[in-house]
């Protein structure tokens, strides 16, 4: 992981680090300008709805058309759609070539671009197809966040809250304070950059200890069983629901289950419900979507036993519990709570 102050520093690092190797790039429409001059670039549409096999095929075709070899480096710059599909295309092209991530959204900085999860959505299921391949390098430059809309910052901030909730109660309290004192409007501040660094450090520590998601890394799935179902339901209706917003909603539902089943202090559920209401708004899904949401949760790839839904829950902030199960009635109750706030 490299932290860069500005885009010139990013370009200088790339030129120095990959001299003599063919570098090709994949970028989304908003980020092609960050690719260093002279690097052939495939520009892709951005958005979760493009995280599909067609995008992966486009990248494979691009690599083929430029006669990429196993020595080629694929630079992926953009949000999670680019880093996930680009990483997967790199992991599978000629049995694997190096790739670099330069994430340009907060969400991709703190989550998608580290830890080596690559893949795409299929059959309406998030990340149904994918593999683990670590990026050769990830370059973080928070200066790239300055032009992002507030919703994009909030989307990434939800994953930062998740990292704090599963790993560090003090950090959770710090992030609540940042929301209240308006720090999210100052992404150029040193305080914001430090919070991003701490969040990435949590992600790297957990993913590094369990790269293939068999043990402690499952703690990072907190909020994602319900969150992925809410996100998939939105996509199937042709609506845009930012990933972080879906994770915020998923965390509220799973905090409800944590309080109900694991004795988590109610205060945390109340705090996060207020955060959601005040900053993220209400869930778009409602009780009419219940059947579909329960079906999507049952098909989640984290489930081991057919018919059971697997969750990561919390006993407290910083005390995650993996491989917990909730029955259909309890899950319905948690979603009803989410839709009521
Ligand atoms: N996004 C969760 C993980 O990388 O494990």
Coordinates of C-alpha atoms and ligand atoms in Angstrom, one line a residue, residues 110-117 127 132 159 162-163 203 206-207 210-213 216-222 224 228 243, ligand 1:
X110 CA -11.2 1.6 2.2
X111 CA -12.5 -1.8 0.9
X112 CA -12.6 -3.0 -2.7
X113 CA -9.0 -2.2 -3.6
X114 CA -7.3 -4.1 -0.8
X115 CA -7.6 -7.7 0.2
X116 CA -7.6 -9.3 -3.2
X117 CA -11.3 -10.1 -3.7
X127 CA -20.0 -11.3 -6.6
X132 CA -8.8 -14.1 -4.7
X159 CA -17.6 0.7 5.2
X162 CA -18.2 -1.2 9.6
X163 CA -14.5 -1.6 10.1
X203 CA -9.0 -4.0 6.6
X206 CA -8.0 -8.7 9.0
X207 CA -7.8 -9.6 5.3
X210 CA -7.2 -14.7 6.6
X211 CA -6.8 -14.0 2.8
X212 CA -9.3 -16.6 1.7
X213 CA -12.2 -15.6 4.0
X216 CA -11.5 -13.9 10.9
X217 CA -12.1 -12.2 7.6
X218 CA -15.8 -13.2 7.8
X219 CA -16.1 -10.4 10.4
X220 CA -15.8 -8.0 7.5
X221 CA -19.1 -9.5 6.2
X222 CA -20.9 -7.7 9.0
X224 CA -23.4 -7.6 4.1
X228 CA -26.2 -7.5 -0.4
X243 CA -23.2 -0.2 -2.0
Ligands
LIG1 N1 -15.3 -6.7 1.7 C1 -15.1 -7.6 2.6 C2 -13.8 -8.3 2.4 O1 -13.0 -7.9 1.6 O2 -13.6 -9.4 3.0

